[in-house]
Amino acid sequence: MGIPRRIYYAAAAVALALTIGTLGFVFIEGYPWFDAFYMTVITLFTIGYGEIRTLSFPGRVFNTALILFGGGVFLLAIGAFTQSIIELELNQFFGKRRVRNMIEKLKDHYIVCGYGRVGRGAAAELKAAGVPFVVIDNNDERVERAMKAGIFAVVGDCTKDEPLRDVGIDRAAGLIATLRTDADNLFLILSARTLNPKLHLSARVSEEEAEAKMRRAGADAVFAPYTITGARMAQALLRPHVHQFIDFTTRNTGLDVGIEQVAVSGSSKFAGQTLEQTNFCRDLGIIVLAIKKSDGKMQFNPPAEATVAAGDFLIVMGENPSLRKLEHLLA
């Protein structure tokens, strides 16, 4: 029996015993309602104050039955409540321990700091991508909400170093800062960059003026949700077909098409070949939108004679199964 159901049944049994006792003293002894309830309570709780009024023979028979029945119910209820509390404490202890053990095994994962509206959106995208990540928030209810959604989540203050170390920031690949204020996000970015200089950092800002400060603090990508939303709303009116195309490739709109970045491994047999020689576009039906060179330069709409070198990233668009095949080929 589940813990909530057990507590419900125990409370219902105690309420039933109190109701039966109260009704019995009212109709058998003629007690006023409150006196009947009071007599039932001191009987079930075995306080031993004595009879508030002298009981008749039928009243004592009823009281004896109430002691035997109600006392047993009360003791069982206490046991059920105690067992439930112990189980809840143990479940929380072992649950937190299990999550902690799993987090200790994470490597090249992502950390989402804050599980508000922006944080939930980031977590949903990471979950859909199938990459390992963990959420950290200082609000118990938000952490519980994340865990109910099947996400690793822990309670902690992201602006302090120790909670970040607990979620493996030294082994992480990236961190997303979605805290409530720009000041908190700025402090978080500074701390994260210090704890792991190689970490890829993404942050949200509420005020546009904070964007430059966030980048100086070490953020690789900075987003202003309100500005972005306003721009997208205008684009939906000015260029509806472009807006629809972007939605097709970046959101789940029914088409199995996406845009992906694919790394070219040094051990790949395609490293050093031109796009024409690889035959990616023809064999997999994908479109190479750009090549991010290892020196940081971006080559848009590369020609067929463009060379694919080790350490480059291909920005490609196509059906998701084809993108997965391309990742396998270039790995």
mmCIF file of C-alpha atoms in Angstrom:
data_model
loop_
_atom_site.group_PDB
_atom_site.id
_atom_site.type_symbol
_atom_site.label_atom_id
_atom_site.label_comp_id
_atom_site.label_asym_id
_atom_site.label_seq_id
_atom_site.Cartn_x
_atom_site.Cartn_y
_atom_site.Cartn_z
ATOM 1 C CA MET A 1 0.000 0.000 0.000
ATOM 2 C CA GLY A 2 1.329 3.418 -0.944
ATOM 3 C CA ILE A 3 2.214 5.952 1.734
ATOM 4 C CA PRO A 4 -0.533 8.486 0.857
ATOM 5 C CA ARG A 5 -3.201 5.771 0.798
ATOM 6 C CA ARG A 6 -2.009 4.337 4.103
ATOM 7 C CA ILE A 7 -2.210 7.751 5.765
ATOM 8 C CA TYR A 8 -5.655 8.312 4.269
ATOM 9 C CA TYR A 9 -6.974 4.997 5.609
ATOM 10 C CA ALA A 10 -5.473 5.611 9.056
ATOM 11 C CA ALA A 11 -7.031 9.085 9.287
ATOM 12 C CA ALA A 12 -10.363 7.730 8.075
ATOM 13 C CA ALA A 13 -10.291 4.967 10.738
ATOM 14 C CA VAL A 14 -9.604 7.482 13.533
ATOM 15 C CA ALA A 15 -12.373 9.770 12.265
ATOM 16 C CA LEU A 16 -14.785 6.805 12.148
ATOM 17 C CA ALA A 17 -13.950 5.826 15.747
ATOM 18 C CA LEU A 18 -14.481 9.418 16.938
ATOM 19 C CA THR A 19 -17.796 9.613 15.089
ATOM 20 C CA ILE A 20 -19.084 6.304 16.488
ATOM 21 C CA GLY A 21 -18.040 7.245 20.021
ATOM 22 C CA THR A 22 -19.634 10.690 19.839
ATOM 23 C CA LEU A 23 -22.923 9.339 18.457
ATOM 24 C CA GLY A 24 -22.988 6.559 21.066
ATOM 25 C CA PHE A 25 -22.629 8.900 24.039
ATOM 26 C CA VAL A 26 -25.218 11.265 22.578
ATOM 27 C CA PHE A 27 -27.926 8.676 21.949
ATOM 28 C CA ILE A 28 -27.192 6.211 24.784
ATOM 29 C CA GLU A 29 -26.354 8.625 27.614
ATOM 30 C CA GLY A 30 -27.930 11.813 26.299
ATOM 31 C CA TYR A 31 -24.666 13.772 26.451
ATOM 32 C CA PRO A 32 -24.446 17.154 24.722
ATOM 33 C CA TRP A 33 -22.510 16.942 21.456
ATOM 34 C CA PHE A 34 -19.318 18.522 22.734
ATOM 35 C CA ASP A 35 -19.354 16.494 25.966
ATOM 36 C CA ALA A 36 -19.860 13.330 23.902
ATOM 37 C CA PHE A 37 -16.936 14.232 21.642
ATOM 38 C CA TYR A 38 -14.765 15.111 24.652
ATOM 39 C CA MET A 39 -15.601 11.809 26.352
ATOM 40 C CA THR A 40 -14.731 9.937 23.153
ATOM 41 C CA VAL A 41 -11.378 11.695 22.830
ATOM 42 C CA ILE A 42 -10.248 11.012 26.413
ATOM 43 C CA THR A 43 -11.397 7.394 26.045
ATOM 44 C CA LEU A 44 -9.553 6.740 22.763
ATOM 45 C CA PHE A 45 -6.423 8.563 23.890
ATOM 46 C CA THR A 46 -6.516 6.640 27.215
ATOM 47 C CA ILE A 47 -5.964 9.860 29.175
ATOM 48 C CA GLY A 48 -7.825 8.525 32.204
ATOM 49 C CA TYR A 49 -9.650 11.635 33.384
ATOM 50 C CA GLY A 50 -12.629 9.497 34.363
ATOM 51 C CA GLU A 51 -16.292 9.726 33.416
ATOM 52 C CA ILE A 52 -17.480 13.298 33.057
ATOM 53 C CA ARG A 53 -20.926 11.952 34.028
ATOM 54 C CA THR A 54 -21.855 8.698 35.695
ATOM 55 C CA LEU A 55 -22.525 6.117 32.975
ATOM 56 C CA SER A 56 -25.457 3.737 32.986
ATOM 57 C CA PHE A 57 -24.967 0.022 32.440
ATOM 58 C CA PRO A 58 -25.623 0.286 28.649
ATOM 59 C CA GLY A 59 -23.266 3.265 28.561
ATOM 60 C CA ARG A 60 -20.474 1.311 30.244
ATOM 61 C CA VAL A 61 -20.984 -1.607 27.868
ATOM 62 C CA PHE A 62 -20.702 0.810 24.958
ATOM 63 C CA ASN A 63 -17.656 2.503 26.488
ATOM 64 C CA THR A 64 -15.967 -0.886 26.973
ATOM 65 C CA ALA A 65 -16.551 -1.737 23.306
ATOM 66 C CA LEU A 66 -15.269 1.701 22.301
ATOM 67 C CA ILE A 67 -12.078 1.176 24.305
ATOM 68 C CA LEU A 68 -11.456 -2.218 22.719
ATOM 69 C CA PHE A 69 -12.361 -1.179 19.182
ATOM 70 C CA GLY A 70 -11.361 2.463 19.173
ATOM 71 C CA GLY A 71 -8.181 1.944 21.166
ATOM 72 C CA GLY A 72 -7.032 -0.712 18.721
ATOM 73 C CA VAL A 73 -7.840 1.533 15.776
ATOM 74 C CA PHE A 74 -5.977 4.411 17.384
ATOM 75 C CA LEU A 75 -2.871 2.299 18.015
ATOM 76 C CA LEU A 76 -2.937 1.007 14.450
ATOM 77 C CA ALA A 77 -3.284 4.564 13.179
ATOM 78 C CA ILE A 78 -0.273 5.691 15.215
ATOM 79 C CA GLY A 79 1.713 2.786 13.782
ATOM 80 C CA ALA A 80 0.641 3.655 10.238
ATOM 81 C CA PHE A 81 1.561 7.314 10.669
ATOM 82 C CA THR A 82 4.929 6.414 12.217
ATOM 83 C CA GLN A 83 5.695 3.914 9.467
ATOM 84 C CA SER A 84 4.783 6.447 6.785
ATOM 85 C CA ILE A 85 6.997 9.138 8.301
ATOM 86 C CA ILE A 86 9.945 6.738 8.549
ATOM 87 C CA GLU A 87 9.439 5.542 4.981
ATOM 88 C CA LEU A 88 9.240 9.123 3.701
ATOM 89 C CA GLU A 89 12.462 10.012 5.470
ATOM 90 C CA LEU A 90 14.188 6.887 4.150
ATOM 91 C CA ASN A 91 12.884 7.456 0.627
ATOM 92 C CA GLN A 92 14.153 11.022 0.656
ATOM 93 C CA PHE A 93 17.510 9.935 2.067
ATOM 94 C CA PHE A 94 18.076 7.082 -0.371
ATOM 95 C CA GLY A 95 16.545 9.083 -3.228
ATOM 96 C CA LYS A 96 18.966 11.941 -2.670
ATOM 97 C CA ARG A 97 21.804 9.475 -2.247
ATOM 98 C CA ARG A 98 20.885 7.719 -5.501
ATOM 99 C CA VAL A 99 20.724 11.021 -7.381
ATOM 100 C CA ARG A 100 24.045 12.078 -5.864
ATOM 101 C CA ASN A 101 25.672 8.804 -6.944
ATOM 102 C CA MET A 102 24.327 9.220 -10.465
ATOM 103 C CA ILE A 103 25.555 12.813 -10.653
ATOM 104 C CA GLU A 104 29.028 11.684 -9.557
ATOM 105 C CA LYS A 105 29.126 9.425 -12.627
ATOM 106 C CA LEU A 106 28.207 12.214 -15.060
ATOM 107 C CA LYS A 107 30.863 13.504 -17.419
ATOM 108 C CA ASP A 108 30.669 16.072 -20.225
ATOM 109 C CA HIS A 109 27.192 16.905 -18.975
ATOM 110 C CA TYR A 110 25.314 20.180 -18.775
ATOM 111 C CA ILE A 111 24.177 22.116 -15.718
ATOM 112 C CA VAL A 112 20.956 24.120 -15.767
ATOM 113 C CA CYS A 113 20.991 26.700 -12.970
ATOM 114 C CA GLY A 114 17.435 27.744 -12.180
ATOM 115 C CA TYR A 115 14.244 25.903 -13.065
ATOM 116 C CA GLY A 116 11.947 28.824 -13.795
ATOM 117 C CA ARG A 117 10.250 29.391 -17.138
ATOM 118 C CA VAL A 118 13.511 29.801 -19.072
ATOM 119 C CA GLY A 119 15.213 26.983 -17.179
ATOM 120 C CA ARG A 120 12.339 24.596 -17.880
ATOM 121 C CA GLY A 121 12.576 25.380 -21.574
ATOM 122 C CA ALA A 122 16.322 24.747 -21.581
ATOM 123 C CA ALA A 123 15.891 21.493 -19.658
ATOM 124 C CA ALA A 124 13.195 20.311 -22.050
ATOM 125 C CA GLU A 125 15.478 20.942 -25.030
ATOM 126 C CA LEU A 126 18.379 19.093 -23.397
ATOM 127 C CA LYS A 127 16.095 16.198 -22.508
ATOM 128 C CA ALA A 128 14.783 16.010 -26.078
ATOM 129 C CA ALA A 129 18.385 15.965 -27.348
ATOM 130 C CA GLY A 130 19.147 12.995 -25.081
ATOM 131 C CA VAL A 131 22.242 14.558 -23.493
ATOM 132 C CA PRO A 132 23.133 14.163 -19.794
ATOM 133 C CA PHE A 133 22.325 17.163 -17.627
ATOM 134 C CA VAL A 134 21.376 18.146 -14.098
ATOM 135 C CA VAL A 135 19.193 20.951 -12.735
ATOM 136 C CA ILE A 136 20.106 22.912 -9.611
ATOM 137 C CA ASP A 137 17.703 25.328 -7.925
ATOM 138 C CA ASN A 138 17.327 26.748 -4.416
ATOM 139 C CA ASN A 139 13.554 26.174 -4.431
ATOM 140 C CA ASP A 140 12.375 22.787 -3.121
ATOM 141 C CA GLU A 141 9.118 22.867 -5.098
ATOM 142 C CA ARG A 142 10.916 23.533 -8.379
ATOM 143 C CA VAL A 143 13.386 20.742 -7.722
ATOM 144 C CA GLU A 144 10.521 18.363 -6.959
ATOM 145 C CA ARG A 145 8.791 19.454 -10.165
ATOM 146 C CA ALA A 146 11.936 18.704 -12.155
ATOM 147 C CA MET A 147 12.326 15.279 -10.549
ATOM 148 C CA LYS A 148 8.705 14.437 -11.342
ATOM 149 C CA ALA A 149 9.525 15.257 -14.965
ATOM 150 C CA GLY A 150 12.270 12.618 -14.886
ATOM 151 C CA ILE A 151 15.164 15.066 -14.562
ATOM 152 C CA PHE A 152 18.171 14.899 -12.260
ATOM 153 C CA ALA A 153 17.714 17.830 -9.897
ATOM 154 C CA VAL A 154 19.215 18.970 -6.598
ATOM 155 C CA VAL A 155 18.572 21.811 -4.170
ATOM 156 C CA GLY A 156 21.373 24.326 -3.961
ATOM 157 C CA ASP A 157 22.441 27.937 -4.269
ATOM 158 C CA CYS A 158 24.035 28.337 -7.693
ATOM 159 C CA THR A 159 25.846 31.515 -6.662
ATOM 160 C CA LYS A 160 28.035 29.497 -4.269
ATOM 161 C CA ASP A 161 30.932 27.308 -5.350
ATOM 162 C CA GLU A 162 30.212 24.213 -3.253
ATOM 163 C CA PRO A 163 26.806 23.350 -4.820
ATOM 164 C CA LEU A 164 28.385 23.757 -8.265
ATOM 165 C CA ARG A 165 31.154 21.364 -7.316
ATOM 166 C CA ASP A 166 28.541 18.908 -6.030
ATOM 167 C CA VAL A 167 26.973 18.704 -9.505
ATOM 168 C CA GLY A 168 30.354 18.092 -11.154
ATOM 169 C CA ILE A 169 31.110 21.469 -12.694
ATOM 170 C CA ASP A 170 34.756 20.427 -13.131
ATOM 171 C CA ARG A 171 33.604 17.561 -15.406
ATOM 172 C CA ALA A 172 30.778 19.419 -17.168
ATOM 173 C CA ALA A 173 30.695 20.497 -20.811
ATOM 174 C CA GLY A 174 28.420 23.497 -20.366
ATOM 175 C CA LEU A 175 26.320 25.550 -17.980
ATOM 176 C CA ILE A 176 23.091 27.474 -18.538
ATOM 177 C CA ALA A 177 22.462 30.397 -16.189
ATOM 178 C CA THR A 178 18.759 31.186 -15.863
ATOM 179 C CA LEU A 179 18.581 32.700 -12.394
ATOM 180 C CA ARG A 180 16.046 35.373 -11.460
ATOM 181 C CA THR A 181 18.243 38.482 -11.613
ATOM 182 C CA ASP A 182 21.028 39.641 -13.911
ATOM 183 C CA ALA A 183 23.272 40.159 -10.873
ATOM 184 C CA ASP A 184 22.870 36.521 -9.810
ATOM 185 C CA ASN A 185 23.556 35.282 -13.341
ATOM 186 C CA LEU A 186 26.616 37.525 -13.615
ATOM 187 C CA PHE A 187 27.993 36.233 -10.319
ATOM 188 C CA LEU A 188 27.253 32.652 -11.411
ATOM 189 C CA ILE A 189 29.091 33.107 -14.725
ATOM 190 C CA LEU A 190 32.139 34.513 -12.924
ATOM 191 C CA SER A 191 32.189 31.588 -10.476
ATOM 192 C CA ALA A 192 31.630 28.958 -13.170
ATOM 193 C CA ARG A 193 34.394 30.364 -15.388
ATOM 194 C CA THR A 194 36.785 30.270 -12.441
ATOM 195 C CA LEU A 195 35.874 26.702 -11.453
ATOM 196 C CA ASN A 196 36.110 25.376 -15.020
ATOM 197 C CA PRO A 197 37.837 27.636 -17.574
ATOM 198 C CA LYS A 198 36.914 25.271 -20.448
ATOM 199 C CA LEU A 199 33.191 25.351 -19.669
ATOM 200 C CA HIS A 200 30.834 26.603 -22.377
ATOM 201 C CA LEU A 201 28.577 29.161 -20.712
ATOM 202 C CA SER A 202 25.149 30.400 -21.745
ATOM 203 C CA ALA A 203 23.278 33.046 -19.784
ATOM 204 C CA ARG A 204 20.000 34.936 -19.849
ATOM 205 C CA VAL A 205 19.655 38.632 -19.132
ATOM 206 C CA SER A 206 16.608 40.743 -18.418
ATOM 207 C CA GLU A 207 18.161 44.085 -19.326
ATOM 208 C CA GLU A 208 19.972 44.641 -22.609
ATOM 209 C CA GLU A 209 22.617 46.719 -20.838
ATOM 210 C CA ALA A 210 23.719 43.606 -18.936
ATOM 211 C CA GLU A 211 24.626 41.684 -22.091
ATOM 212 C CA ALA A 212 28.057 43.296 -22.524
ATOM 213 C CA LYS A 213 28.885 42.754 -18.842
ATOM 214 C CA MET A 214 27.851 39.111 -19.100
ATOM 215 C CA ARG A 215 30.153 38.559 -22.080
ATOM 216 C CA ARG A 216 33.050 40.269 -20.305
ATOM 217 C CA ALA A 217 32.439 37.953 -17.345
ATOM 218 C CA GLY A 218 32.980 34.956 -19.623
ATOM 219 C CA ALA A 219 29.601 33.991 -21.089
ATOM 220 C CA ASP A 220 29.895 32.471 -24.558
ATOM 221 C CA ALA A 221 26.249 33.113 -25.409
ATOM 222 C CA VAL A 222 23.861 35.670 -23.925
ATOM 223 C CA PHE A 223 20.118 35.777 -24.511
ATOM 224 C CA ALA A 224 17.528 38.410 -23.689
ATOM 225 C CA PRO A 225 14.226 36.456 -23.760
ATOM 226 C CA TYR A 226 11.993 39.495 -24.049
ATOM 227 C CA THR A 227 14.023 41.022 -26.894
ATOM 228 C CA ILE A 228 14.188 37.715 -28.743
ATOM 229 C CA THR A 229 10.462 37.114 -28.343
ATOM 230 C CA GLY A 230 9.624 40.578 -29.634
ATOM 231 C CA ALA A 231 11.860 40.129 -32.665
ATOM 232 C CA ARG A 232 10.351 36.726 -33.455
ATOM 233 C CA MET A 233 6.827 38.126 -33.193
ATOM 234 C CA ALA A 234 7.694 40.888 -35.679
ATOM 235 C CA GLN A 235 9.373 38.403 -38.026
ATOM 236 C CA ALA A 236 6.267 36.215 -37.961
ATOM 237 C CA LEU A 237 4.359 39.140 -39.479
ATOM 238 C CA LEU A 238 7.031 40.549 -41.797
ATOM 239 C CA ARG A 239 8.469 37.249 -43.073
ATOM 240 C CA PRO A 240 5.933 34.528 -42.202
ATOM 241 C CA HIS A 241 7.421 31.904 -44.538
ATOM 242 C CA VAL A 242 10.917 32.405 -43.136
ATOM 243 C CA HIS A 243 9.516 32.217 -39.621
ATOM 244 C CA GLN A 244 7.685 28.994 -40.470
ATOM 245 C CA PHE A 245 10.845 27.509 -41.971
ATOM 246 C CA ILE A 246 12.817 28.291 -38.815
ATOM 247 C CA ASP A 247 10.115 26.636 -36.721
ATOM 248 C CA PHE A 248 10.260 23.548 -38.928
ATOM 249 C CA THR A 249 13.989 23.161 -38.303
ATOM 250 C CA THR A 250 14.244 24.188 -34.651
ATOM 251 C CA ARG A 251 10.989 23.011 -33.086
ATOM 252 C CA ASN A 252 8.933 19.832 -33.044
ATOM 253 C CA THR A 253 6.275 20.792 -35.586
ATOM 254 C CA GLY A 254 5.560 17.364 -37.017
ATOM 255 C CA LEU A 255 8.472 17.208 -39.496
ATOM 256 C CA ASP A 256 11.471 15.045 -38.664
ATOM 257 C CA VAL A 257 13.874 17.731 -39.870
ATOM 258 C CA GLY A 258 16.491 19.594 -37.892
ATOM 259 C CA ILE A 259 19.681 21.627 -37.977
ATOM 260 C CA GLU A 260 22.703 20.096 -36.282
ATOM 261 C CA GLN A 261 26.403 20.749 -35.773
ATOM 262 C CA VAL A 262 28.577 17.726 -36.487
ATOM 263 C CA ALA A 263 32.234 17.531 -35.464
ATOM 264 C CA VAL A 264 34.818 16.107 -37.862
ATOM 265 C CA SER A 265 37.056 13.707 -35.993
ATOM 266 C CA GLY A 266 40.743 13.459 -36.756
ATOM 267 C CA SER A 267 40.327 9.709 -37.238
ATOM 268 C CA SER A 268 37.488 10.089 -39.743
ATOM 269 C CA LYS A 269 38.276 8.841 -43.248
ATOM 270 C CA PHE A 270 36.524 11.922 -44.621
ATOM 271 C CA ALA A 271 38.932 14.374 -42.959
ATOM 272 C CA GLY A 272 40.845 16.195 -45.696
ATOM 273 C CA GLN A 273 38.286 15.489 -48.426
ATOM 274 C CA THR A 274 36.140 18.033 -50.223
ATOM 275 C CA LEU A 275 32.370 18.111 -49.862
ATOM 276 C CA GLU A 276 32.077 16.794 -53.401
ATOM 277 C CA GLN A 277 34.299 13.820 -52.556
ATOM 278 C CA THR A 278 32.382 12.948 -49.399
ATOM 279 C CA ASN A 279 29.013 12.714 -51.248
ATOM 280 C CA PHE A 280 27.181 13.623 -48.022
ATOM 281 C CA CYS A 281 24.569 15.706 -49.754
ATOM 282 C CA ARG A 282 23.761 13.094 -52.362
ATOM 283 C CA ASP A 283 23.898 9.931 -50.242
ATOM 284 C CA LEU A 284 22.226 11.254 -47.077
ATOM 285 C CA GLY A 285 20.033 13.973 -48.524
ATOM 286 C CA ILE A 286 21.427 16.667 -46.248
ATOM 287 C CA ILE A 287 22.314 20.321 -46.852
ATOM 288 C CA VAL A 288 25.603 21.751 -45.600
ATOM 289 C CA LEU A 289 24.735 25.287 -44.511
ATOM 290 C CA ALA A 290 28.167 26.270 -43.197
ATOM 291 C CA ILE A 291 31.528 25.016 -42.006
ATOM 292 C CA LYS A 292 32.900 26.296 -38.703
ATOM 293 C CA LYS A 293 36.658 25.994 -39.180
ATOM 294 C CA SER A 294 38.938 24.962 -36.356
ATOM 295 C CA ASP A 295 40.431 28.478 -36.290
ATOM 296 C CA GLY A 296 36.990 29.945 -35.492
ATOM 297 C CA LYS A 297 36.105 31.249 -38.963
ATOM 298 C CA MET A 298 32.661 30.483 -40.359
ATOM 299 C CA GLN A 299 32.312 29.583 -44.025
ATOM 300 C CA PHE A 300 28.683 30.031 -45.114
ATOM 301 C CA ASN A 301 27.183 28.140 -48.028
ATOM 302 C CA PRO A 302 30.445 26.314 -48.763
ATOM 303 C CA PRO A 303 31.083 25.286 -52.376
ATOM 304 C CA ALA A 304 31.539 21.667 -53.450
ATOM 305 C CA GLU A 305 35.325 22.083 -53.498
ATOM 306 C CA ALA A 306 35.431 23.203 -49.831
ATOM 307 C CA THR A 307 37.652 20.947 -47.741
ATOM 308 C CA VAL A 308 36.421 19.197 -44.610
ATOM 309 C CA ALA A 309 39.297 19.215 -42.105
ATOM 310 C CA ALA A 310 39.747 17.534 -38.751
ATOM 311 C CA GLY A 311 38.448 19.761 -35.958
ATOM 312 C CA ASP A 312 35.876 21.470 -38.187
ATOM 313 C CA PHE A 313 32.168 21.552 -37.439
ATOM 314 C CA LEU A 314 29.627 21.075 -40.207
ATOM 315 C CA ILE A 315 26.376 23.001 -39.771
ATOM 316 C CA VAL A 316 23.940 20.752 -41.612
ATOM 317 C CA MET A 317 20.197 20.439 -42.133
ATOM 318 C CA GLY A 318 18.258 17.312 -42.960
ATOM 319 C CA GLU A 319 16.104 14.542 -41.608
ATOM 320 C CA ASN A 320 17.149 13.471 -38.129
ATOM 321 C CA PRO A 321 18.010 9.844 -39.055
ATOM 322 C CA SER A 322 20.333 11.187 -41.757
ATOM 323 C CA LEU A 323 21.941 13.566 -39.281
ATOM 324 C CA ARG A 324 22.593 10.676 -36.909
ATOM 325 C CA LYS A 325 24.232 8.706 -39.735
ATOM 326 C CA LEU A 326 26.433 11.679 -40.568
ATOM 327 C CA GLU A 327 27.567 11.945 -36.929
ATOM 328 C CA HIS A 328 28.497 8.264 -37.028
ATOM 329 C CA LEU A 329 30.439 8.664 -40.285
ATOM 330 C CA LEU A 330 32.432 11.650 -39.067
ATOM 331 C CA ALA A 331 33.116 10.284 -35.574
#
